[in-house]
Amino acid sequence: MESNSILLWLIIIIPALAAGLEALMGRKRPQSAGLAAIVGAAITLGLVLVLVWQVVQGEKLMAWSGQLYADGLSALVVLVISIVGLAATVFSYRALRGAVAAGKTAVGRLPLYFSLDALFMCTMLWASLTNNLIMLYVVVEATTLASALLVTFYWKRESLEAGFKYLLLCTVGITFALLGCVLIYAAASPYLGGHQAMLITALAPVVDKFPRELTLLALAFLVVGFGTKAGLVPFHSWLPDAYSQAPSAFAAFLSVGIKVAAYALARVLTIFYPEYSGIGLLVVALGMVTMLSGIVFAFAQDDLKRMLAFSSVSQIGYVMMGLGLGSSLGYFGALYHFLNHALLKSMLFLCVGALVYTSGTTLISELKGQKGKSALTAICFFIGALGIGGMPPLNGFWSKFTIFLAAAQSGMWWATGVAVFTSLLTLTCLVRAAYKVFLEREDEHEEPAAACENTQNQPAVALPWSMLGMMAALAALSVLIGLSPNLVNQLIAPAVQSIMYIAVGG
């Protein structure tokens, strides 16, 4: 059942208003920066919960003559964005004041951070709710523009280089997506007319009439364009630099940004699966290369944020693998892992933010042996490491296991083998890092790292409750989903039905 709803507008407008308020109020009272963004994120999450409830009940919501559209798939993505967005924004409030106290930034820059943080949320939500093919490109590009200045927030040489690289590669890459969108629009116009040809939900019934060569070229452009933003190998080189230089709380939020690009791929590519079955195989192969390459690079990192960034590259490979399988079980596993990875990885980045707050570093070699780390940070980090590694009964196990089953069911035993092997490498990589940071003692080594000497005698710093609370909330949610996987079935199933519905021309 389709119905018009103002909810879609409100979900986009509220964070935009919060961004504006932060910019206006921040000039007079920079000490209060963050309050409007937190309130905006909380209201947005409330509205999204209402939207999710309506979609789970079988409704499809529309606005602006179908230009905005919310089905099960959109509902899942906006829910992930709003949960992680609220957690990251609340965490940032005290974490950035800690950075001001440490001399890393000035209090006058806080309004800029929270204004762009809210704007980033606005653009990601818009990308997830738009039903317009060209607007999809515009708002995905807008997510890059809104977040680039946050990558450079600390205004160091390294962060400026990372921000420039992020902006340049993602903008060039996403231009290919624009070319792909324009080609699809040109192919659809003779059959649907100018207005309808832009609507993603209107394309499926006519894709079999598109010129084959033009369609394949358009799909290749879309894979390169949105694949660059999603961090697929070999288009991922911007990602570790951007994640490592951005404030840790924003890195948690940025980790959802690559999933919005993956959503854009899923929304458009799956329409063509029935007529172009080879596309699915290409996506599976890209997923294989991405997951294996990402975790191999992660092993070589001493910086926790870079390690988590490469791990994100690897995990997006699992999502792409599930989407490429083209079966309902594959879609279910991909979207389930989409949700689980967003919760687990954002929690891990918040844990790194907590380590920065108490220890002032993200280097594993400097963190090992240090005292004063929060026990809750250690517990949350181990939960995240074990969850992403696929250890039962945590949520990451169930989503990976579903993808393994879907691959085996499709007869792709080679893909199943690579995915299982990569999962073992992921478990080893993340648990090894957790052990070194939280459990390993300095006297286990004959020659202590010289770099640690300046930080060994620092007094213990207590973490604010707001930072602890956000980590604990994401950890609790992850554990709850792992222990009771049926809880999310009602959320994932409509998302899977949405993909199948669009793919068959609904």
Short mmCIF file of C-alpha atoms in Angstrom, two decimals:
data_model
loop_
_atom_site.label_atom_id
_atom_site.label_comp_id
_atom_site.label_asym_id
_atom_site.label_seq_id
_atom_site.Cartn_x
_atom_site.Cartn_y
_atom_site.Cartn_z
CA MET A 1 0.00 0.00 0.00
CA GLU A 2 1.46 3.34 -1.10
CA SER A 3 0.61 6.59 0.67
CA ASN A 4 1.85 10.16 0.73
CA SER A 5 3.65 11.16 3.91
CA ILE A 6 5.25 14.30 5.24
CA LEU A 7 7.59 12.11 7.30
CA LEU A 8 10.03 11.86 4.40
CA TRP A 9 10.40 15.63 4.24
CA LEU A 10 10.73 15.98 8.01
CA ILE A 11 13.46 13.33 8.19
CA ILE A 12 15.53 15.37 5.73
CA ILE A 13 14.65 18.85 6.99
CA ILE A 14 15.23 18.34 10.74
CA PRO A 15 18.99 17.64 10.48
CA ALA A 16 19.28 20.44 7.91
CA LEU A 17 17.70 22.85 10.42
CA ALA A 18 20.06 21.55 13.12
CA ALA A 19 23.01 22.28 10.80
CA GLY A 20 21.75 25.81 10.26
CA LEU A 21 21.20 26.41 13.98
CA GLU A 22 24.71 25.19 14.79
CA ALA A 23 26.16 27.58 12.23
CA LEU A 24 24.11 30.56 13.46
CA MET A 25 24.31 29.98 17.22
CA GLY A 26 27.95 28.92 17.10
CA ARG A 27 29.13 32.40 16.22
CA LYS A 28 27.79 33.81 19.49
CA ARG A 29 28.13 30.81 21.80
CA PRO A 30 30.70 28.31 20.52
CA GLN A 31 30.86 26.74 24.01
CA SER A 32 27.34 25.38 23.45
CA ALA A 33 28.15 23.84 20.08
CA GLY A 34 26.68 20.39 19.62
CA LEU A 35 23.40 20.79 21.50
CA ALA A 36 21.32 21.60 18.41
CA ALA A 37 22.94 18.74 16.47
CA ILE A 38 22.18 16.27 19.28
CA VAL A 39 18.56 17.42 19.58
CA GLY A 40 18.18 17.28 15.79
CA ALA A 41 19.65 13.77 15.62
CA ALA A 42 17.37 12.58 18.45
CA ILE A 43 14.23 13.99 16.79
CA THR A 44 15.30 12.47 13.47
CA LEU A 45 15.72 9.05 15.07
CA GLY A 46 12.23 9.35 16.55
CA LEU A 47 10.76 10.18 13.14
CA VAL A 48 12.69 7.34 11.52
CA LEU A 49 11.31 4.88 14.06
CA VAL A 50 7.79 5.97 13.10
CA LEU A 51 8.67 5.49 9.42
CA VAL A 52 10.13 2.05 10.09
CA TRP A 53 7.00 1.03 11.99
CA GLN A 54 4.77 2.05 9.09
CA VAL A 55 6.97 0.27 6.52
CA VAL A 56 7.10 -2.91 8.61
CA GLN A 57 3.29 -2.82 8.62
CA GLY A 58 3.37 -3.04 4.80
CA GLU A 59 3.19 0.63 3.78
CA LYS A 60 5.35 2.35 1.17
CA LEU A 61 5.65 6.08 1.78
CA MET A 62 5.99 8.72 -0.93
CA ALA A 63 6.32 12.49 -1.21
CA TRP A 64 6.94 15.10 -3.90
CA SER A 65 5.14 13.15 -6.66
CA GLY A 66 7.19 10.04 -6.00
CA GLN A 67 10.57 11.81 -5.96
CA LEU A 68 10.97 10.72 -2.34
CA TYR A 69 10.18 7.09 -1.62
CA ALA A 70 10.53 4.83 1.40
CA ASP A 71 10.20 1.07 1.22
CA GLY A 72 11.78 -1.65 3.34
CA LEU A 73 15.25 -1.05 1.93
CA SER A 74 15.14 2.71 2.53
CA ALA A 75 13.77 2.16 6.03
CA LEU A 76 16.67 -0.11 6.98
CA VAL A 77 19.27 2.36 5.69
CA VAL A 78 17.78 5.47 7.32
CA LEU A 79 17.47 3.56 10.60
CA VAL A 80 21.17 2.67 10.52
CA ILE A 81 22.12 6.26 9.64
CA SER A 82 20.02 7.79 12.41
CA ILE A 83 21.17 5.36 15.14
CA VAL A 84 24.87 5.73 14.34
CA GLY A 85 24.44 9.45 13.70
CA LEU A 86 22.95 10.06 17.13
CA ALA A 87 25.58 7.91 18.88
CA ALA A 88 28.47 9.61 17.05
CA THR A 89 27.11 13.12 17.67
CA VAL A 90 26.55 12.56 21.40
CA PHE A 91 30.02 10.98 21.68
CA SER A 92 31.56 13.94 19.82
CA TYR A 93 30.17 16.47 22.31
CA ARG A 94 32.64 15.57 25.04
CA ALA A 95 35.32 13.99 22.86
CA LEU A 96 35.89 17.24 20.96
CA ARG A 97 35.98 19.26 24.16
CA GLY A 98 38.72 16.86 25.23
CA ALA A 99 40.52 17.66 21.97
CA VAL A 100 40.17 21.39 22.73
CA ALA A 101 41.63 20.85 26.20
CA ALA A 102 44.51 18.89 24.65
CA GLY A 103 45.23 21.75 22.27
CA LYS A 104 44.35 19.82 19.12
CA THR A 105 41.72 22.30 18.00
CA ALA A 106 40.06 25.55 19.09
CA VAL A 107 36.65 25.89 20.69
CA GLY A 108 35.69 28.27 17.88
CA ARG A 109 35.83 25.38 15.39
CA LEU A 110 33.29 23.24 17.25
CA PRO A 111 30.21 24.87 15.62
CA LEU A 112 31.71 24.07 12.20
CA TYR A 113 32.11 20.42 13.19
CA PHE A 114 28.57 19.97 14.48
CA SER A 115 27.03 21.94 11.64
CA LEU A 116 28.75 19.75 9.04
CA ASP A 117 27.99 16.62 11.08
CA ALA A 118 24.25 17.42 10.92
CA LEU A 119 24.53 18.33 7.24
CA PHE A 120 26.26 14.99 6.56
CA MET A 121 23.35 13.21 8.24
CA CYS A 122 20.87 15.23 6.15
CA THR A 123 22.58 14.31 2.85
CA MET A 124 22.86 10.62 3.71
CA LEU A 125 19.19 10.45 4.67
CA TRP A 126 18.23 12.23 1.46
CA ALA A 127 20.35 9.80 -0.59
CA SER A 128 18.50 6.91 1.05
CA LEU A 129 15.05 8.36 0.41
CA THR A 130 15.37 9.78 -3.07
CA ASN A 131 13.70 7.91 -5.90
CA ASN A 132 15.23 10.14 -8.58
CA LEU A 133 18.14 8.64 -10.51
CA ILE A 134 19.96 11.93 -11.12
CA MET A 135 19.26 13.22 -7.62
CA LEU A 136 20.79 10.01 -6.26
CA TYR A 137 24.10 11.07 -7.81
CA VAL A 138 23.69 14.64 -6.55
CA VAL A 139 23.09 13.74 -2.91
CA VAL A 140 25.77 11.02 -2.81
CA GLU A 141 28.21 13.66 -4.07
CA ALA A 142 26.79 16.04 -1.44
CA THR A 143 27.75 13.55 1.28
CA THR A 144 31.35 13.89 0.09
CA LEU A 145 31.24 17.70 0.11
CA ALA A 146 29.65 17.78 3.58
CA SER A 147 32.22 15.41 5.06
CA ALA A 148 35.46 16.53 3.38
CA LEU A 149 35.95 19.48 5.75
CA LEU A 150 35.45 17.16 8.72
CA VAL A 151 38.25 14.92 7.46
CA THR A 152 40.47 18.04 7.55
CA PHE A 153 39.03 19.20 10.87
CA TYR A 154 42.32 19.17 12.82
CA TRP A 155 43.88 21.24 10.05
CA LYS A 156 47.19 19.37 10.03
CA ARG A 157 49.24 18.66 6.94
CA GLU A 158 48.26 14.98 7.02
CA SER A 159 44.56 15.72 7.46
CA LEU A 160 44.61 18.32 4.67
CA GLU A 161 46.25 15.80 2.33
CA ALA A 162 43.71 13.14 3.34
CA GLY A 163 40.81 15.55 2.82
CA PHE A 164 42.08 16.63 -0.59
CA LYS A 165 42.58 12.99 -1.64
CA TYR A 166 39.10 12.08 -0.37
CA LEU A 167 37.47 14.98 -2.18
CA LEU A 168 39.38 14.47 -5.42
CA LEU A 169 39.01 10.69 -5.76
CA CYS A 170 35.39 10.52 -4.67
CA THR A 171 34.37 13.45 -6.87
CA VAL A 172 36.14 12.03 -9.93
CA GLY A 173 34.79 8.57 -9.16
CA ILE A 174 31.24 9.68 -8.59
CA THR A 175 31.32 11.54 -11.92
CA PHE A 176 31.30 8.11 -13.55
CA ALA A 177 28.11 7.40 -11.61
CA LEU A 178 26.59 10.56 -13.12
CA LEU A 179 27.50 9.33 -16.61
CA GLY A 180 25.89 5.98 -15.83
CA CYS A 181 22.73 7.64 -14.51
CA VAL A 182 22.48 9.88 -17.59
CA LEU A 183 22.87 6.90 -19.96
CA ILE A 184 20.13 4.98 -18.14
CA TYR A 185 17.87 8.04 -18.24
CA ALA A 186 18.53 8.45 -21.98
CA ALA A 187 17.68 4.80 -22.59
CA ALA A 188 14.50 4.96 -20.52
CA SER A 189 13.13 8.28 -21.85
CA PRO A 190 11.63 6.91 -25.11
CA TYR A 191 9.57 4.36 -23.14
CA LEU A 192 8.68 6.24 -19.96
CA GLY A 193 8.83 9.92 -20.83
CA GLY A 194 11.08 12.54 -19.26
CA HIS A 195 9.66 12.63 -15.72
CA GLN A 196 9.04 8.91 -15.21
CA ALA A 197 12.44 7.98 -16.71
CA MET A 198 14.13 9.54 -13.70
CA LEU A 199 12.21 7.45 -11.17
CA ILE A 200 14.18 4.39 -10.08
CA THR A 201 11.05 2.45 -9.22
CA ALA A 202 9.70 2.95 -12.77
CA LEU A 203 12.73 1.50 -14.61
CA ALA A 204 12.39 -2.26 -14.09
CA PRO A 205 9.52 -2.94 -16.58
CA VAL A 206 11.46 -1.41 -19.50
CA VAL A 207 15.11 -2.39 -18.91
CA ASP A 208 14.79 -5.27 -21.36
CA LYS A 209 14.19 -2.69 -24.12
CA PHE A 210 17.42 -0.76 -23.47
CA PRO A 211 20.28 -1.11 -26.02
CA ARG A 212 22.54 -3.81 -24.61
CA GLU A 213 25.91 -2.11 -25.25
CA LEU A 214 24.71 1.19 -23.80
CA THR A 215 23.32 -0.54 -20.71
CA LEU A 216 26.54 -2.45 -20.05
CA LEU A 217 28.53 0.78 -20.36
CA ALA A 218 26.13 2.53 -17.95
CA LEU A 219 26.40 -0.28 -15.41
CA ALA A 220 30.20 -0.22 -15.62
CA PHE A 221 30.14 3.53 -14.91
CA LEU A 222 27.82 2.98 -11.95
CA VAL A 223 30.08 0.29 -10.47
CA VAL A 224 33.15 2.54 -10.79
CA GLY A 225 31.31 5.63 -9.54
CA PHE A 226 29.42 4.35 -6.54
CA GLY A 227 32.11 1.68 -6.00
CA THR A 228 34.70 4.42 -5.42
CA LYS A 229 32.54 6.00 -2.73
CA ALA A 230 31.79 2.55 -1.25
CA GLY A 231 35.51 1.79 -0.95
CA LEU A 232 35.60 -1.21 -3.28
CA VAL A 233 39.06 -2.41 -4.31
CA PRO A 234 40.77 -1.00 -6.42
CA PHE A 235 38.94 2.32 -5.83
CA HIS A 236 39.49 2.40 -2.06
CA SER A 237 42.76 4.33 -1.64
CA TRP A 238 41.06 7.44 -0.17
CA LEU A 239 39.42 5.51 2.65
CA PRO A 240 42.23 4.66 5.13
CA ASP A 241 43.67 8.18 4.98
CA ALA A 242 40.28 9.83 5.46
CA TYR A 243 39.28 7.58 8.36
CA SER A 244 42.61 7.91 10.14
CA GLN A 245 42.69 11.73 9.95
CA ALA A 246 39.06 12.45 10.80
CA PRO A 247 38.03 12.80 14.47
CA SER A 248 37.28 9.27 15.74
CA ALA A 249 33.59 9.95 16.37
CA PHE A 250 33.17 11.26 12.86
CA ALA A 251 35.09 8.25 11.50
CA ALA A 252 32.35 6.14 13.13
CA PHE A 253 29.72 8.13 11.24
CA LEU A 254 31.78 8.16 8.04
CA SER A 255 31.84 4.35 8.12
CA VAL A 256 28.11 4.52 7.39
CA GLY A 257 28.78 6.80 4.41
CA ILE A 258 30.36 3.99 2.39
CA LYS A 259 27.26 1.91 3.06
CA VAL A 260 25.05 4.61 1.53
CA ALA A 261 27.07 4.24 -1.67
CA ALA A 262 26.63 0.46 -1.43
CA TYR A 263 22.90 1.12 -1.01
CA ALA A 264 22.93 3.23 -4.20
CA LEU A 265 24.57 0.33 -6.05
CA ALA A 266 22.04 -2.12 -4.65
CA ARG A 267 19.11 0.15 -5.50
CA VAL A 268 20.13 0.55 -9.16
CA LEU A 269 22.12 -2.55 -10.14
CA THR A 270 19.63 -5.13 -8.90
CA ILE A 271 17.05 -3.77 -11.36
CA PHE A 272 19.17 -5.16 -14.17
CA TYR A 273 19.90 -8.62 -12.68
CA PRO A 274 17.07 -10.46 -14.49
CA GLU A 275 18.30 -9.30 -17.93
CA TYR A 276 22.05 -9.16 -17.20
CA SER A 277 22.94 -12.08 -14.94
CA GLY A 278 26.66 -11.51 -15.52
CA ILE A 279 26.45 -8.30 -13.49
CA GLY A 280 25.82 -10.32 -10.35
CA LEU A 281 28.89 -12.47 -10.96
CA LEU A 282 30.99 -9.32 -11.47
CA VAL A 283 29.73 -7.91 -8.16
CA VAL A 284 30.55 -11.19 -6.37
CA ALA A 285 34.07 -11.16 -7.84
CA LEU A 286 34.56 -7.52 -6.78
CA GLY A 287 33.34 -8.46 -3.32
CA MET A 288 35.85 -11.32 -3.12
CA VAL A 289 38.80 -9.14 -4.12
CA THR A 290 37.66 -6.36 -1.80
CA MET A 291 37.17 -8.53 1.30
CA LEU A 292 40.49 -10.36 0.94
CA SER A 293 42.59 -7.33 -0.01
CA GLY A 294 41.12 -5.22 2.77
CA ILE A 295 41.95 -7.62 5.56
CA VAL A 296 45.46 -8.30 4.21
CA PHE A 297 46.16 -4.54 4.30
CA ALA A 298 44.61 -4.32 7.79
CA PHE A 299 47.15 -6.79 9.17
CA ALA A 300 50.01 -4.45 8.29
CA GLN A 301 48.67 -1.42 10.21
CA ASP A 302 49.95 -0.09 13.52
CA ASP A 303 47.35 2.69 13.61
CA LEU A 304 44.04 1.40 14.97
CA LYS A 305 41.98 3.75 12.81
CA ARG A 306 43.76 2.70 9.62
CA MET A 307 43.34 -0.94 10.63
CA LEU A 308 39.61 -0.43 11.15
CA ALA A 309 39.40 1.47 7.86
CA PHE A 310 40.91 -1.42 5.91
CA SER A 311 38.64 -3.77 7.84
CA SER A 312 35.68 -1.69 6.62
CA VAL A 313 36.92 -2.15 3.07
CA SER A 314 36.97 -5.89 3.72
CA GLN A 315 33.51 -5.99 5.27
CA ILE A 316 31.87 -4.01 2.48
CA GLY A 317 33.12 -6.89 0.31
CA TYR A 318 30.78 -9.24 2.22
CA VAL A 319 27.85 -6.91 1.59
CA MET A 320 28.65 -6.76 -2.13
CA MET A 321 29.06 -10.53 -2.28
CA GLY A 322 25.61 -11.07 -0.83
CA LEU A 323 24.05 -8.53 -3.18
CA GLY A 324 25.80 -10.07 -6.17
CA LEU A 325 24.42 -13.55 -5.48
CA GLY A 326 21.02 -12.30 -6.61
CA SER A 327 19.02 -14.66 -4.39
CA SER A 328 16.68 -13.73 -1.57
CA LEU A 329 19.00 -15.45 0.92
CA GLY A 330 21.96 -13.52 -0.49
CA TYR A 331 20.09 -10.21 -0.19
CA PHE A 332 19.07 -11.12 3.35
CA GLY A 333 22.66 -11.87 4.36
CA ALA A 334 23.97 -8.71 2.69
CA LEU A 335 21.45 -6.42 4.37
CA TYR A 336 21.82 -8.21 7.69
CA HIS A 337 25.59 -7.70 7.52
CA PHE A 338 24.99 -4.10 6.43
CA LEU A 339 23.20 -3.52 9.74
CA ASN A 340 25.58 -5.53 11.91
CA HIS A 341 28.74 -4.06 10.48
CA ALA A 342 27.42 -0.52 10.88
CA LEU A 343 26.75 -1.11 14.59
CA LEU A 344 29.98 -2.99 15.30
CA LYS A 345 32.37 -0.82 13.30
CA SER A 346 30.96 2.47 14.56
CA MET A 347 31.32 1.12 18.11
CA LEU A 348 34.96 0.19 17.41
CA PHE A 349 35.69 3.69 16.14
CA LEU A 350 34.09 5.14 19.27
CA CYS A 351 36.34 2.85 21.33
CA VAL A 352 39.33 4.32 19.49
CA GLY A 353 37.96 7.77 20.27
CA ALA A 354 37.85 6.78 23.95
CA LEU A 355 41.48 5.62 23.74
CA VAL A 356 42.46 8.96 22.20
CA TYR A 357 40.64 10.74 25.04
CA THR A 358 42.45 8.78 27.77
CA SER A 359 45.80 7.99 26.14
CA GLY A 360 46.23 10.53 23.36
CA THR A 361 47.25 8.07 20.66
CA THR A 362 45.82 5.55 18.20
CA LEU A 363 49.05 3.60 17.63
CA ILE A 364 48.97 0.01 18.86
CA SER A 365 52.70 0.11 19.63
CA GLU A 366 52.17 3.10 21.95
CA LEU A 367 48.95 1.87 23.55
CA LYS A 368 50.17 -1.55 24.64
CA GLY A 369 51.27 -1.61 28.22
CA GLN A 370 49.70 1.74 29.03
CA LYS A 371 47.56 1.99 32.14
CA GLY A 372 44.38 3.97 32.64
CA LYS A 373 42.28 2.44 29.88
CA SER A 374 38.61 2.01 30.65
CA ALA A 375 37.45 -1.56 31.28
CA LEU A 376 34.22 -0.81 29.42
CA THR A 377 36.23 0.36 26.41
CA ALA A 378 38.12 -2.95 26.45
CA ILE A 379 34.89 -4.97 26.70
CA CYS A 380 33.25 -3.05 23.87
CA PHE A 381 36.34 -3.36 21.67
CA PHE A 382 36.51 -7.13 22.20
CA ILE A 383 32.78 -7.43 21.44
CA GLY A 384 33.33 -5.49 18.22
CA ALA A 385 36.42 -7.51 17.25
CA LEU A 386 34.72 -10.85 17.92
CA GLY A 387 31.50 -9.74 16.23
CA ILE A 388 33.13 -8.53 13.02
CA GLY A 389 35.33 -11.62 13.09
CA GLY A 390 32.18 -13.72 12.94
CA MET A 391 32.41 -15.38 16.35
CA PRO A 392 29.12 -17.00 17.49
CA PRO A 393 26.76 -16.05 19.02
CA LEU A 394 27.42 -12.39 18.17
CA ASN A 395 25.47 -10.67 15.41
CA GLY A 396 28.32 -10.69 12.89
CA PHE A 397 28.32 -14.48 12.96
CA TRP A 398 24.69 -14.77 11.87
CA SER A 399 24.97 -12.37 8.95
CA LYS A 400 28.21 -13.91 7.68
CA PHE A 401 26.82 -17.39 8.11
CA THR A 402 23.79 -16.38 6.03
CA ILE A 403 26.07 -15.10 3.26
CA PHE A 404 28.10 -18.33 3.38
CA LEU A 405 24.89 -20.37 3.05
CA ALA A 406 23.64 -18.20 0.18
CA ALA A 407 26.92 -18.60 -1.70
CA ALA A 408 26.89 -22.36 -1.17
CA GLN A 409 23.24 -22.52 -2.22
CA SER A 410 24.19 -20.73 -5.46
CA GLY A 411 26.93 -23.28 -6.12
CA MET A 412 29.72 -20.75 -5.64
CA TRP A 413 31.89 -22.88 -3.38
CA TRP A 414 34.99 -20.91 -4.34
CA ALA A 415 33.34 -17.72 -3.08
CA THR A 416 32.27 -19.47 0.13
CA GLY A 417 35.83 -20.63 0.72
CA VAL A 418 37.30 -17.16 0.23
CA ALA A 419 34.67 -15.61 2.50
CA VAL A 420 35.27 -18.13 5.31
CA PHE A 421 39.04 -17.73 5.02
CA THR A 422 38.72 -13.93 5.11
CA SER A 423 36.51 -14.18 8.18
CA LEU A 424 39.20 -16.18 10.00
CA LEU A 425 41.80 -13.57 9.02
CA THR A 426 39.49 -10.81 10.27
CA LEU A 427 39.03 -12.52 13.62
CA THR A 428 42.78 -12.97 13.99
CA CYS A 429 43.58 -9.39 12.97
CA LEU A 430 41.09 -7.62 15.24
CA VAL A 431 41.48 -9.87 18.30
CA ARG A 432 45.27 -9.62 17.99
CA ALA A 433 44.99 -5.83 18.01
CA ALA A 434 42.60 -5.94 20.99
CA TYR A 435 44.96 -8.19 22.91
CA LYS A 436 47.96 -5.93 22.23
CA VAL A 437 46.11 -2.76 23.22
CA PHE A 438 44.26 -3.95 26.32
CA LEU A 439 45.93 -7.09 27.66
CA GLU A 440 49.56 -7.20 26.62
CA ARG A 441 52.04 -5.96 29.18
CA GLU A 442 55.14 -4.01 28.26
CA ASP A 443 57.44 -6.37 30.16
CA GLU A 444 56.51 -9.15 27.74
CA HIS A 445 58.99 -7.52 25.36
CA GLU A 446 62.68 -7.16 25.84
CA GLU A 447 62.88 -3.69 24.32
CA PRO A 448 59.94 -1.39 25.14
CA ALA A 449 58.91 0.97 22.42
CA ALA A 450 60.60 4.32 22.94
CA ALA A 451 57.51 6.16 21.81
CA CYS A 452 55.57 4.92 24.85
CA GLU A 453 57.88 6.53 27.33
CA ASN A 454 56.25 9.92 27.14
CA THR A 455 52.79 8.55 27.80
CA GLN A 456 53.47 5.95 30.50
CA ASN A 457 53.30 8.40 33.36
CA GLN A 458 50.18 10.22 32.29
CA PRO A 459 47.51 10.34 35.01
CA ALA A 460 44.43 8.24 34.34
CA VAL A 461 41.65 10.21 32.64
CA ALA A 462 38.05 9.22 33.37
CA LEU A 463 35.75 8.91 30.39
CA PRO A 464 32.56 11.03 30.50
CA TRP A 465 29.35 9.05 30.90
CA SER A 466 28.06 10.22 27.54
CA MET A 467 31.01 8.62 25.73
CA LEU A 468 30.76 5.42 27.77
CA GLY A 469 27.01 5.32 27.26
CA MET A 470 27.19 5.49 23.46
CA MET A 471 29.74 2.68 23.30
CA ALA A 472 27.74 0.57 25.73
CA ALA A 473 24.48 1.18 23.85
CA LEU A 474 25.93 0.03 20.52
CA ALA A 475 27.58 -2.96 22.20
CA ALA A 476 24.33 -3.93 23.92
CA LEU A 477 22.42 -3.63 20.65
CA SER A 478 24.96 -5.82 18.87
CA VAL A 479 24.86 -8.48 21.58
CA LEU A 480 21.05 -8.39 21.70
CA ILE A 481 20.80 -8.92 17.92
CA GLY A 482 23.31 -11.76 18.19
CA LEU A 483 21.44 -13.53 20.98
CA SER A 484 18.01 -12.94 19.43
CA PRO A 485 18.53 -12.73 15.64
CA ASN A 486 14.78 -13.03 15.05
CA LEU A 487 14.41 -9.50 16.42
CA VAL A 488 15.63 -8.00 13.15
CA ASN A 489 13.86 -10.41 10.81
CA GLN A 490 10.86 -8.09 10.58
CA LEU A 491 13.20 -5.26 9.62
CA ILE A 492 15.37 -7.16 7.10
CA ALA A 493 12.59 -9.11 5.39
CA PRO A 494 10.77 -6.01 4.01
CA ALA A 495 14.12 -4.70 2.74
CA VAL A 496 14.72 -7.97 0.87
CA GLN A 497 11.17 -7.88 -0.51
CA SER A 498 11.81 -4.34 -1.74
CA ILE A 499 14.80 -5.44 -3.81
CA MET A 500 12.94 -8.45 -5.21
CA TYR A 501 9.85 -6.29 -5.92
CA ILE A 502 11.81 -3.68 -7.87
CA ALA A 503 13.88 -6.29 -9.71
CA VAL A 504 10.80 -8.02 -11.10
CA GLY A 505 9.25 -4.77 -12.21
CA GLY A 506 6.94 -3.99 -9.33
#
